[in-house]
C-alpha positions as MATLAB code, in Angstrom:
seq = 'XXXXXXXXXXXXXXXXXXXXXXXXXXXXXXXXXXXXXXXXXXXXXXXXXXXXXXXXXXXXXXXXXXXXXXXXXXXXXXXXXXXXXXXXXXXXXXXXXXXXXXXXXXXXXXXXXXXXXXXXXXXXXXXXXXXXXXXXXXXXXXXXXXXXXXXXXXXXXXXXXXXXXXXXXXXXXXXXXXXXXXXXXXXXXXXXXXXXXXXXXXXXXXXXXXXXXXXXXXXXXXXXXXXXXXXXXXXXXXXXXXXXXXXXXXXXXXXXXXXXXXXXXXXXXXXXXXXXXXXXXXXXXXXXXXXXXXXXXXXXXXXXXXXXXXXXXXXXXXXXXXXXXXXXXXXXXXXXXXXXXXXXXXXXXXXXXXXXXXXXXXXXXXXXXXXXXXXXXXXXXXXXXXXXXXXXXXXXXXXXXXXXXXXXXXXXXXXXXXXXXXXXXXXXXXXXXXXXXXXXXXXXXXXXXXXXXXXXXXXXXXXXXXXXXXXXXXXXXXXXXXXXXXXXXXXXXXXXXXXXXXXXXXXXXXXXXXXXXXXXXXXXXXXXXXXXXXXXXXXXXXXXXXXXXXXXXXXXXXXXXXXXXXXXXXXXXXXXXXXXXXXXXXXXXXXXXXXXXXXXXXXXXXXXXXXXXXXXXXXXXXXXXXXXXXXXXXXXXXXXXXXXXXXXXXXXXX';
ca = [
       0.000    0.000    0.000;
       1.417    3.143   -0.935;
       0.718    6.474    1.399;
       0.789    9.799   -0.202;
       0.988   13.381    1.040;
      -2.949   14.788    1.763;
      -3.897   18.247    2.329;
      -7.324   18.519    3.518;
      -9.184   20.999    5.548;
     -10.010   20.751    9.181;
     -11.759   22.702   12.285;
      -9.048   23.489   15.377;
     -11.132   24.216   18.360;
      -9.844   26.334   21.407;
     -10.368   28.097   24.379;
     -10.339   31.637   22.536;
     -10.349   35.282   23.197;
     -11.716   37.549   20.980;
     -10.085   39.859   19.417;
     -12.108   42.746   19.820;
     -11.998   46.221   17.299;
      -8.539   47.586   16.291;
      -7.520   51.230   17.530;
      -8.503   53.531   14.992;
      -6.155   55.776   15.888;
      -3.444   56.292   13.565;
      -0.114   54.909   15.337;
       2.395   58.140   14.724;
       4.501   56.761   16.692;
       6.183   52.775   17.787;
       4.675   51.112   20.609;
       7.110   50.423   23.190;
       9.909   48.371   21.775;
      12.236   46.568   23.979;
      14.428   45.522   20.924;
      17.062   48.978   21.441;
      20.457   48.643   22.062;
      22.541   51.076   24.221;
      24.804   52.667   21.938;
      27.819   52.256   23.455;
      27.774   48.441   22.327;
      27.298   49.390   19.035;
      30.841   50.642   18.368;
      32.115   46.563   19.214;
      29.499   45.193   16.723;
      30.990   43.924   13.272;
      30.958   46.587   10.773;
      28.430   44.817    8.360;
      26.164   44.350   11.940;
      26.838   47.695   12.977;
      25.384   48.379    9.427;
      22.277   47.142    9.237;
      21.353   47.721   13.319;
      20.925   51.333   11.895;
      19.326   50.494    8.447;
      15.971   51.697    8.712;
      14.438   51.508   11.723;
      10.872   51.796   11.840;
       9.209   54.767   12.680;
       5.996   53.594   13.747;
       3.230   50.466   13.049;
       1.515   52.612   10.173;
      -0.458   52.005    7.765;
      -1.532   49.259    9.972;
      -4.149   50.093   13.096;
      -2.841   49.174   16.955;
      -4.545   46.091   17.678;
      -5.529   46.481   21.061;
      -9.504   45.505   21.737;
      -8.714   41.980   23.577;
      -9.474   40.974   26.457;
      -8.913   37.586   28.572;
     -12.188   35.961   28.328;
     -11.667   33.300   26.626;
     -15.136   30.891   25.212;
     -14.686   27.855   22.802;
     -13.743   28.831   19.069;
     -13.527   27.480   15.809;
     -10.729   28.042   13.908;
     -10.368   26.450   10.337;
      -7.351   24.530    9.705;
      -5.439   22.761    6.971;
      -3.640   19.491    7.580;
      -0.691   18.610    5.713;
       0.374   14.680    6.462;
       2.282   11.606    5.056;
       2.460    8.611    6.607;
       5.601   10.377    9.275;
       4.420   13.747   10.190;
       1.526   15.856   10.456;
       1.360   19.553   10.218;
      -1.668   21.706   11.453;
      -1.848   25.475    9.849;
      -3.922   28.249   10.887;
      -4.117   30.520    7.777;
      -6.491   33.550    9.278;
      -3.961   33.801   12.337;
      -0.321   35.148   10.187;
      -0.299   30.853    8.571;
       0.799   30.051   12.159;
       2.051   26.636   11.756;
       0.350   25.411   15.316;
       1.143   21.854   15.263;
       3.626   19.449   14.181;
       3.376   16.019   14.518;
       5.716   12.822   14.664;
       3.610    9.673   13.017;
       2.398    7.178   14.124;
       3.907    8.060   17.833;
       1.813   11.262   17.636;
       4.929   12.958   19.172;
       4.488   16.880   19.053;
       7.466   18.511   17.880;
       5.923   22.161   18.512;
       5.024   23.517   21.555;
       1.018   23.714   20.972;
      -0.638   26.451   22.882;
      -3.487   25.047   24.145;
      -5.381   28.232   24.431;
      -5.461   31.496   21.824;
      -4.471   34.293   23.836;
      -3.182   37.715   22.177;
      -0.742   39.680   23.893;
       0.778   42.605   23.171;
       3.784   41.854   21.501;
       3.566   42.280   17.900;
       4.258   45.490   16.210;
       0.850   46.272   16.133;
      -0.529   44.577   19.420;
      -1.913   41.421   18.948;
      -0.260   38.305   18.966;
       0.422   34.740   20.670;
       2.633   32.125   21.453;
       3.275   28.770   19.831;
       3.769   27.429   17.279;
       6.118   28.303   13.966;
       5.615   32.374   13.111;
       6.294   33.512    9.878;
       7.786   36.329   11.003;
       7.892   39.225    8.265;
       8.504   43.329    8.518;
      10.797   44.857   11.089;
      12.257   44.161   14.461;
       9.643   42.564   16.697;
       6.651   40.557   15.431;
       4.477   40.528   12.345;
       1.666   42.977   11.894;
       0.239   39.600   10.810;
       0.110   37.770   13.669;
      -3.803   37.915   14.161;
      -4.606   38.429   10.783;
      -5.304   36.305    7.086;
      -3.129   35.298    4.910;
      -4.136   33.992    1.072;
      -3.853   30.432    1.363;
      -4.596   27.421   -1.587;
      -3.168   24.485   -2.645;
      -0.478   24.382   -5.827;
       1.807   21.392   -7.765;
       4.288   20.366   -5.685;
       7.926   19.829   -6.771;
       7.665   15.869   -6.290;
       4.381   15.937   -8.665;
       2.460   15.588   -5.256;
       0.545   19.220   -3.868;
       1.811   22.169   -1.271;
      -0.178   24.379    0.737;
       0.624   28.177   -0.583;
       0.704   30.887    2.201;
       0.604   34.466    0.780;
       0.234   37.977    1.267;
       0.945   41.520    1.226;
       3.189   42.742    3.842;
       2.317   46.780    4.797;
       5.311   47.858    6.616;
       7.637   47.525    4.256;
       5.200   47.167    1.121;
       6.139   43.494   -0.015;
       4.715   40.622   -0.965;
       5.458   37.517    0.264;
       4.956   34.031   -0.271;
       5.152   30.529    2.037;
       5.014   27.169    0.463;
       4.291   24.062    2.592;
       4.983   20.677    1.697;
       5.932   16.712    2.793;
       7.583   14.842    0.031;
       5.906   11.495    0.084;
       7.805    9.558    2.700;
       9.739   12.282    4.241;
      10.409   12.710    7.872;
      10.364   16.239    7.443;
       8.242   19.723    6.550;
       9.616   22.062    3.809;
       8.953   25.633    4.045;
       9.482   27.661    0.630;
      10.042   31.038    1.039;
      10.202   34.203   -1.222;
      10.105   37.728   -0.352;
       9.846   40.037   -3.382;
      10.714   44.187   -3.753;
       8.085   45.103   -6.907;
       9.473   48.981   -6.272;
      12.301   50.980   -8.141;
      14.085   51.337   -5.350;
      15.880   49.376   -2.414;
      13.597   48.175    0.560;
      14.690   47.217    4.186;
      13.649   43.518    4.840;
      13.409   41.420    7.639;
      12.216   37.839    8.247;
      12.702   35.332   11.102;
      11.060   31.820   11.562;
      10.169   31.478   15.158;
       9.631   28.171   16.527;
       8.230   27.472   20.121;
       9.298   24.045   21.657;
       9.079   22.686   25.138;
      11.537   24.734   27.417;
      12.764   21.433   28.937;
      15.295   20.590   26.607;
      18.973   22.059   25.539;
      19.165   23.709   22.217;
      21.981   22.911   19.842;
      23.839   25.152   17.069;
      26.901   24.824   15.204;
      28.187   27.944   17.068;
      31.091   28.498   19.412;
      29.846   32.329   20.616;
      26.748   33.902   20.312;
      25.431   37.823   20.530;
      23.262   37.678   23.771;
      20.767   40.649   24.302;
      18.712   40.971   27.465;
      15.775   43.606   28.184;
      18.588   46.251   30.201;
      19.285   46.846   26.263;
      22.984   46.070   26.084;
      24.473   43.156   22.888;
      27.295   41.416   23.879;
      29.380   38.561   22.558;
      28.965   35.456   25.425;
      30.740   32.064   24.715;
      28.330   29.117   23.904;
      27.611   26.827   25.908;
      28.326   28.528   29.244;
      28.928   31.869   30.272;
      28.623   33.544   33.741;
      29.260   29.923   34.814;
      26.115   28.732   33.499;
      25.195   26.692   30.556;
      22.816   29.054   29.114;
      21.993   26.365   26.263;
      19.635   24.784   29.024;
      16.362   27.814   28.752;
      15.655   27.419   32.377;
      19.410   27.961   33.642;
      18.644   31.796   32.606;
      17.536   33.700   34.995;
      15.840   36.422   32.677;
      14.377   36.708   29.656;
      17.039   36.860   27.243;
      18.056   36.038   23.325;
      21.194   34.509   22.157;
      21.922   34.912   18.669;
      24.417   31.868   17.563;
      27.448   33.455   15.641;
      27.874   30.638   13.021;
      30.878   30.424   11.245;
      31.178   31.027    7.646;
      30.170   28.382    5.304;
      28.859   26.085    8.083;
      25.680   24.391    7.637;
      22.888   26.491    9.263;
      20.705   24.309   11.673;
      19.510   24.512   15.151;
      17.530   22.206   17.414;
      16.050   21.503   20.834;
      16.266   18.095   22.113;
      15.212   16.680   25.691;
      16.687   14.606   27.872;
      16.215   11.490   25.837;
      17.933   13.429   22.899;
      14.277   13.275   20.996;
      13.173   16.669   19.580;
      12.656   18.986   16.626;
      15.250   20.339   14.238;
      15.296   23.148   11.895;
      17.591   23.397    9.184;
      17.838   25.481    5.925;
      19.465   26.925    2.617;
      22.577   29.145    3.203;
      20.620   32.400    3.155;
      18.952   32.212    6.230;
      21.934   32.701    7.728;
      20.703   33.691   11.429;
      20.078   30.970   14.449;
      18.797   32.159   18.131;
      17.558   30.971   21.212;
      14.883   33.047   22.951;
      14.762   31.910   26.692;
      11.680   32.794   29.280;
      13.958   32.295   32.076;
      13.370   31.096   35.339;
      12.767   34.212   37.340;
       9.320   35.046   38.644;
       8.857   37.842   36.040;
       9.737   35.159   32.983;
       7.417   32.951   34.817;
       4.568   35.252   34.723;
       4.460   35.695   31.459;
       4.868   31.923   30.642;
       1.602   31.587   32.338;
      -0.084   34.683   30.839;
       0.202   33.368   27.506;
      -1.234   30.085   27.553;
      -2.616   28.356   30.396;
      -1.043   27.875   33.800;
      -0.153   24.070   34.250;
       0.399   23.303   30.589;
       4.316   23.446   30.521;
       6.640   26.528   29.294;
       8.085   27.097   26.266;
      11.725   28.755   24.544;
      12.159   29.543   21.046;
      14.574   28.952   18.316;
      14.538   31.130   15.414;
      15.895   31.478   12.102;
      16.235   34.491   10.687;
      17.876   36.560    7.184;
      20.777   38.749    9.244;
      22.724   37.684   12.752;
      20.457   39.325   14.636;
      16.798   40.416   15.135;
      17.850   44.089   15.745;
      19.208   44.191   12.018;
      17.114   44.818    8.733;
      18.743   43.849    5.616;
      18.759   45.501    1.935;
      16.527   43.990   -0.562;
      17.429   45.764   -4.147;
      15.120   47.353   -6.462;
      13.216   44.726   -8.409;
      14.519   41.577   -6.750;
      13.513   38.921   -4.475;
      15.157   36.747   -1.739;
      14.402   32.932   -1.214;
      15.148   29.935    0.236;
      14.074   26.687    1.745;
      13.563   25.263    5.590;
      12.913   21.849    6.681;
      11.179   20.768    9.617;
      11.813   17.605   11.417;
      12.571   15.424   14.747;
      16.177   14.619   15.388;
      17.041   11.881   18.027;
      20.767   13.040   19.274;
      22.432   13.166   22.913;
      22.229   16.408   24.143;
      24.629   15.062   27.049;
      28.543   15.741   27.051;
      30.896   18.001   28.668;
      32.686   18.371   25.228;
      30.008   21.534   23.363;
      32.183   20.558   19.993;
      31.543   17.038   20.322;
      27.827   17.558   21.607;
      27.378   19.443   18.261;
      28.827   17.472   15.593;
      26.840   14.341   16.766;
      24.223   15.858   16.583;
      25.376   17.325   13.298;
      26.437   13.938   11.727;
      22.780   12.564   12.989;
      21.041   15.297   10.810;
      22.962   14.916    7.638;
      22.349   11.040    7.623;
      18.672   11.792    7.888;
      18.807   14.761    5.556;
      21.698   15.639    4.151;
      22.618   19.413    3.277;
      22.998   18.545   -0.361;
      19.279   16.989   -0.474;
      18.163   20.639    1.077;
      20.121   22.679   -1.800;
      18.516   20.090   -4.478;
      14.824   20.745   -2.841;
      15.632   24.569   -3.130;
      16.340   24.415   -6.499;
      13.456   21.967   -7.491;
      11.190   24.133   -5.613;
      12.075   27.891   -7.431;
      10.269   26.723  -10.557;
       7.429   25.550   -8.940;
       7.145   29.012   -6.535;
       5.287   30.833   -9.736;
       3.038   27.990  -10.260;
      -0.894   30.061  -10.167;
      -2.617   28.765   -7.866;
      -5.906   26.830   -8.037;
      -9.041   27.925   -6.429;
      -8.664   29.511   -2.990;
      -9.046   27.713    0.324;
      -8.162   31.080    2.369;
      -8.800   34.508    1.833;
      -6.362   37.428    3.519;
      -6.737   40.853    2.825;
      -7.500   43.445   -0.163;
      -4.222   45.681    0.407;
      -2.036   43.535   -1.912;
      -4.627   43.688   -4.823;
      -5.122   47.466   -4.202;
      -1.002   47.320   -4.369;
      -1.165   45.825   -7.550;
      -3.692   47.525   -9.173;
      -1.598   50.557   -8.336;
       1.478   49.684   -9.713;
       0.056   47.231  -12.334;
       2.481   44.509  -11.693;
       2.806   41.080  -12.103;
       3.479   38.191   -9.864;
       3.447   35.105  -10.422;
       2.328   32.291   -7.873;
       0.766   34.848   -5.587;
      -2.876   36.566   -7.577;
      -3.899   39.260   -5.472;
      -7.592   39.285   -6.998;
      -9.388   42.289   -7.525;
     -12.201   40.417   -5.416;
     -10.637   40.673   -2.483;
     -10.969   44.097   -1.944;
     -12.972   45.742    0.894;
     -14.720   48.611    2.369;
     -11.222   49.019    3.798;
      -9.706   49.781    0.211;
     -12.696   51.144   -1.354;
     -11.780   54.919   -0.982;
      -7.944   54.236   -2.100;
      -9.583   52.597   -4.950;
     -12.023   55.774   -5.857;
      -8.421   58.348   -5.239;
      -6.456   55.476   -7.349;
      -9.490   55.810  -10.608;
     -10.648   59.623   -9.688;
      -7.892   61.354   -8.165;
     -10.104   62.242   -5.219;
     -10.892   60.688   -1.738;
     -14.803   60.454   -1.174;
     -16.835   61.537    1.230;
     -17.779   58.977    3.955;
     -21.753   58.717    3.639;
     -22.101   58.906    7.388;
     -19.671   60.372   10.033;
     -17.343   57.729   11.683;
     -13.778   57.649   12.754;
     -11.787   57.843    9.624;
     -10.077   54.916    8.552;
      -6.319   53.850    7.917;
      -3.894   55.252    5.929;
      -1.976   53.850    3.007;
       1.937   55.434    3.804;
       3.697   54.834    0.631;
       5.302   57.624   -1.605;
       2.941   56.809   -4.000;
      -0.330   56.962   -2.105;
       1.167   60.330   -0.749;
       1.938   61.691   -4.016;
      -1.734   61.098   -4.958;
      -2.696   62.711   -1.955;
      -1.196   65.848   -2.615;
      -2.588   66.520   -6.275;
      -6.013   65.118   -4.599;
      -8.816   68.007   -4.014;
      -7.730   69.100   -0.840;
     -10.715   68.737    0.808;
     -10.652   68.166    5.180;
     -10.339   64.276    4.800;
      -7.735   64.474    2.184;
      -5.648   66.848    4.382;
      -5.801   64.657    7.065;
      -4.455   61.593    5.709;
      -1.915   63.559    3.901;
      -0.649   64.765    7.363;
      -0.088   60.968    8.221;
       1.002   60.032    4.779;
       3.699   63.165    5.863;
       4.456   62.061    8.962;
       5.144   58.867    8.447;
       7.670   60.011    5.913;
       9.574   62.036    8.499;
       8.287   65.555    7.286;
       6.603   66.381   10.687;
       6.266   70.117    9.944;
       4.385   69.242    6.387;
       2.539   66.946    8.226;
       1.434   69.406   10.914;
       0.420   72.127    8.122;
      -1.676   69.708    6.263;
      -3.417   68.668    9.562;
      -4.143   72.766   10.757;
      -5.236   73.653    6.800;
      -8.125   71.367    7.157;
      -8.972   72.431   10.813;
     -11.242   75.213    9.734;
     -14.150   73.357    7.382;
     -13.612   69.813    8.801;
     -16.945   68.455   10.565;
     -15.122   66.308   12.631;
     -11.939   68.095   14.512;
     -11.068   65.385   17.362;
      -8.634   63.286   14.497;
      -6.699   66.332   13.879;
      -6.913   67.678   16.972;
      -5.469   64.362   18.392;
      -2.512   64.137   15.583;
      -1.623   67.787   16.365;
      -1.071   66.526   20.203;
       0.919   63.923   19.335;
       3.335   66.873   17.347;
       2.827   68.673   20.026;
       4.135   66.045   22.255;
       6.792   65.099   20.473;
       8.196   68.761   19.910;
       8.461   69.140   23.879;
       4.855   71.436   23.828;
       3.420   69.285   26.308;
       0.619   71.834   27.959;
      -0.619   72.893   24.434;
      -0.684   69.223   23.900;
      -2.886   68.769   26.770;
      -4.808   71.584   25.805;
      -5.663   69.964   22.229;
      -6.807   66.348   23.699;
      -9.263   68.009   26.121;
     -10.395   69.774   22.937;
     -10.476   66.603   20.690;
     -12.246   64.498   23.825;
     -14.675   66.768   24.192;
     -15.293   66.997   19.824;
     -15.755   63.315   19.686;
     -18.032   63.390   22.619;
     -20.541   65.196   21.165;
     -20.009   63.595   17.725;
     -19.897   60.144   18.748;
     -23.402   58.328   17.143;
     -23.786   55.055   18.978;
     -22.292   52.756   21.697;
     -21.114   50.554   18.962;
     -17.553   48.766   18.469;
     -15.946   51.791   16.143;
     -17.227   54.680   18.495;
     -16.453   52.792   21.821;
     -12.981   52.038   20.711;
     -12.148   55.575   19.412;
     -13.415   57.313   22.681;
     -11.270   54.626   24.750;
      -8.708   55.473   22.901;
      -8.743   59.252   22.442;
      -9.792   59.083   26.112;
      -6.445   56.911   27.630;
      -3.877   59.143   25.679;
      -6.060   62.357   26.445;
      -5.693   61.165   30.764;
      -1.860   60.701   29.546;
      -1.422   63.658   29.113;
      -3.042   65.472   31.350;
      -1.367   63.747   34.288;
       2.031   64.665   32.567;
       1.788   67.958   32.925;
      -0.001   67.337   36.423;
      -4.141   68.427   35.827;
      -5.501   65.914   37.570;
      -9.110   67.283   37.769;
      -9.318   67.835   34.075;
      -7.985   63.879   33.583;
     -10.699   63.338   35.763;
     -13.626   65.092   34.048;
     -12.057   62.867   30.750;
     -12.303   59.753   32.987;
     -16.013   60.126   34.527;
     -17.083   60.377   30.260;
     -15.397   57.134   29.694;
     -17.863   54.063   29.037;
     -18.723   52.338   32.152;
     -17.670   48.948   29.866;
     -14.331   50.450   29.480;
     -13.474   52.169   32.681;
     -14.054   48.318   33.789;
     -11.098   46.803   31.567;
      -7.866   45.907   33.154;
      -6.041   48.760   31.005;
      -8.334   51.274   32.549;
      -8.342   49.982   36.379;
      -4.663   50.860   36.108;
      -4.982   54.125   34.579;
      -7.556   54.644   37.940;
      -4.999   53.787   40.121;
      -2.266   56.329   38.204;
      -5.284   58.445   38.289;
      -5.844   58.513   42.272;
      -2.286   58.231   42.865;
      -2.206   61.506   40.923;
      -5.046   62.711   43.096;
      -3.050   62.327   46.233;
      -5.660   59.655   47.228;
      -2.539   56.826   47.685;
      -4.907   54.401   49.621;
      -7.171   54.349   47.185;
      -5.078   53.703   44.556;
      -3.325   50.764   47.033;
      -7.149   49.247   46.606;
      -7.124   48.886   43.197;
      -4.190   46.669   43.127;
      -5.956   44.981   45.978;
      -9.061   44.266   44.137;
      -7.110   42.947   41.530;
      -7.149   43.883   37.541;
      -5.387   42.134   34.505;
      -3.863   44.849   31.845;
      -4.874   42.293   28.912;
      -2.811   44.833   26.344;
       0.560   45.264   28.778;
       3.827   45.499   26.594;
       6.280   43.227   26.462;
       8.984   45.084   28.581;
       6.676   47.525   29.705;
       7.081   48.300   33.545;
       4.357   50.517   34.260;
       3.072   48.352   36.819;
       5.883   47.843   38.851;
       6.377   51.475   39.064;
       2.982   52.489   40.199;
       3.283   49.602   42.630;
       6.219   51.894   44.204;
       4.299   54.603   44.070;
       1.439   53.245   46.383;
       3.735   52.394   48.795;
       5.797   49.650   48.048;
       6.701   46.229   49.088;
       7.340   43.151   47.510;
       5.417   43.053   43.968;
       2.602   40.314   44.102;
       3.069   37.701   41.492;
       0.119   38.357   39.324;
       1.375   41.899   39.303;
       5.478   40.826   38.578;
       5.896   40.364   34.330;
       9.715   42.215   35.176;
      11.848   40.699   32.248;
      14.664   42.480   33.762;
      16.889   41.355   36.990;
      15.251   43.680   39.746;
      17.342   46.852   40.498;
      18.770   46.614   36.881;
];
């Protein structure tokens, strides 16, 4: 009996969160991003590293919305799924959450290779907010994690290099404006998972890129590299080259021997072959292995510190195990972005498999080339290069019909620039009411009016769209987008112009009255800044329609930054009055109960802020890094941090 490679379609049911509306505030500036180094390491970093650390950093999330409307009530969920299997392995994919590979399984032991999350709970560590653990990320855009995280991709089945059929993942990446493209498939009889991957730059010009594969396993295990040092970075922002295995006296390629979060990126030496793996104490686990051009390997640890610990169990569910990752990833590090040229693409292939090596030995060297020699006699490199090049023919096979659908923004993109590419067909049927008026300014050189009055919606960035913009009737709408289009671009004081011009005739003034804050703000005018978010709060108070999603959000929103504010310049009583108009719904959310306590604390009313904490709230939306907890904690008086309060990923006092 021969067993062939099926791809069929499935239902994934879990204990889910929703996700709740997106922001619709445009994000002028980057959430809090933990990913900085202090720049007196960067005059030890190679010269090509010290290179691309600085290569166009990004400015801020834009055009994509803050995804911030979660909470952690979580209800039973459907998710559809498609299953990849042969008769050794098993691979689950989630295409409307970023193609998160969620599952991969060793047949017929039913081994999991992954860590599986058990639950889906976002957090907010992606670019944009949203996100969760587990799993394999396709991990596309800048420093930190996808804007696609939470989102669709494109997703159908196409030809296969071995004549059998691969599941295609695809979309249109916003940050940097490329498309990209994932191809999954198990060769009949193969022991492991091939990943595909092509990231294309349509433009006339050079584009930053960035991609890393991150891949949660069980934290019980040591992870192997071919590597002898390794770049270690840790949340007090400082990059230094560590020895690998041990440094500080520990072996830090055991997760839980690290005290604090941390990442260790593995310094492999030139023309070695690029791998990585996590095996536990039986020597059974998963490895991941690659073409040459994925040159990056790293080892993201939890730690075992209460802080690491916390977050472990706010991420999936307490009792279920921890996790570590191992990456893969285009440059050293995940602090560098790397040049894609005008009109090119980058590719390459990964394979995904279990690996049964001792992880034992006092001798790293020795550790590692067993392991090594146990990988090419299952694999061999030469079989991966020979995939790769069987598979680049194959990547701009059209697909057949469509078993996914992702967003409109990459056929708006293409309609735009009227280009071709092959394999990945963003249809003119998938756009939306989200690209509608782009569409009408792309055919009639004008941005229509919005039939009924509503936040305004996103903002394409790109040169183009801003060039557009510009020759566009400048009517109140067009003016404001411009200003973000402007901003974005790093032309603050063009952007600031365009957003006063259409001050006068708008009928809604609380968007540009809230963008002009944030210039305020970030020119050092912070009491005029205040000044203009009481004025905006109170404009969308009296034009707000309806206690539906859109409105709810905005005022939330418009609301937190507006009490921000306020309290930095020290006017608690007008934060107040901003407060009391907030929704009863959302002065209940965890977010909010801390911005109560700053609030009273602010007040003078210490005690009362010490209750909140007592009562107990959950900041479903906290940043990764962020230590705004801790530090009100202080505030209030003190003491030692309670555990469901302690997310430090930091050594305390650091």
């Amino acid at each position: 009996m021969v067993i062939v490679t099926t791809i069929r379609r499935d239902v994934v049911t879990l204990p889910a969160a929703e996700l709740g509306p997106d922001n619709p505030l445009p994000p002028l500036r980057p959430l809090d991003e933990a990913h900085r180094i202090d720049d007196r390491d960067r005059e030890d970093l190679p010269r090509d590293m010290a290179r691309q650390v600085g290569y166009a950093p990004l400015r801020s999330p834009l055009p994509t919305h803050v995804r911030d409307g979660y909470e952690r009530a979580r209800a039973p969920r459907d998710f559809d799924a498609v299953v990849i299997e042969n008769d050794r392995l098993r691979a689950i994919v989630l295409p409307a959450l970023g193609g998160r590979l969620i599952s991969l399984a060793q047949l017929p032991s039913g081994r999991e290779l992954l860590y599986r999350n058990p639950v889906f709970q976002p957090a907010n560590f992606a670019l944009n907010g949203a996100w969760f653990s587990g799993g394999v990320e396709w991990n596309i855009g800048a420093t930190g994690h996808t804007t696609l995280s939470c989102s669709p991709l494109h997703a159908a089945v196409v030809p296969a290099p071995d004549g059998g059929t691969m599941l295609r993942l695809w979309e249109w990446e916003r940050l940097r404006d490329l498309p990209f493209q994932v191809d999954l498939w198990l060769p009949e009889g193969s022991g492991f998972l091939y990943a595909g991957v092509r990231v294309r730059n349509p433009h006339e010009r050079p584009v930053p890129a960035y991609w890393w594969s991150n891949i949660a396993v069980p934290e019980e295990c040591r992870v192997l590299a071919p590597a002898e040092e390794a770049w270690n970075f840790s949340y007090e922002r400082r990059l230094r080259r560590v020895p690998v295995p041990a440094h500080d006296g520990t072996d830090r390629t055991y997760p839980l021997n690290s005290p604090c979060p941390a990442d260790y990126f593995y310094e492999l030496p030139e023309g070695r072959r690029p791998w990585i793996a996590a095996l536990d104490a039986d020597g059974h686990g998963l490895v991941q292995t690659s073409t040459d051009v994925l040159r990056g390997r790293k080892l993201f640890v939890w730690g075992s510190g209460s802080g690491g610990r916390r977050w472990q169990q706010w991420l999936t569910e307490p009792g279920t195990g921890g996790y570590c990752e191992i990456q893969a990833g285009l440059a050293r590090t995940q602090l560098e972005h790397v040049r894609l040229e005008a009109e090119s693409e980058v590719s390459w292939l990964e394979a995904y498999g279990p690996l049964l090596a001792s992880p034992r030995g006092e001798d790293w060297a020795s550790v590692v080339r067993d392991a090594e020699a146990r990988l090419e006699a299952v694999l061999p490199r030469a079989e991966v290069a020979a995939a790769y090049e069987a598979w680049k023919p194959c990547a701009d096979t059209e697909p057949r019909a469509r078993i996914a659908t992702g967003s409109g923004w990459g056929a708006l993109e293409v309609l735009r620039g009227g280009w071709k590419l092959p394999g990945t067909p963003f249809e003119e049927d998938t756009l939306g009411d989200d690209q509608a008026p782009w569409l009408h300014l792309l055919r009639a050189g004008s941005l229509p009016e919005p039939r009924r009055v509503r936040p305004p919606g996103g903002t394409p960035v790109g040169p183009h769209w801003r060039d557009m913009l510009e020759t566009a009737p400048a009517t109140p709408l067009a003016e404001y987008h411009l200003g973000v289009a402007q901003w974005h671009a790093g032309d603050r004081a063009q952007a600031v112009r365009s957003w006063e011009r259409a001050l006068p005739l708008a009928p809604s003034l609380w968007p540009l009255l809230r963008c002009l804050a944030v210039a305020d703000q970030d020119g050092g005018h912070h009491e005029r800044a205040a000044d203009r978010y009481v004025e905006a709060f109170d404009d969308l108070c009296r034009e707000r329609r309806d206690d539906g999603d859109a409105w709810t959000a905005a005022t939330a929103a418009l609301g937190r930054e507006a009490i921000g504010a306020l309290l930095a310049v020290r006017r608690p009583a007008q934060a107040r009055a901003v407060w009391e108009r907030l929704r009863p719904a959302t002065r209940a959310r965890g977010r909010f109960r801390l911005l109560q306590a700053e609030l009273l604390a602010a007040e003078g009313r210490i005690e009362d802020a010490r209750a909140v904490f007592e009562a107990g709230f959950e900041v479903a939306d906290l940043r990764e890094g962020d230590e705004v907890i801790g530090r009100l904690w202080e505030r209030t008086g003190g003491g030692p941090l309670p555990e469901r309060y302690d997310f430090r990923m930091r050594p305390p006092g650091s």
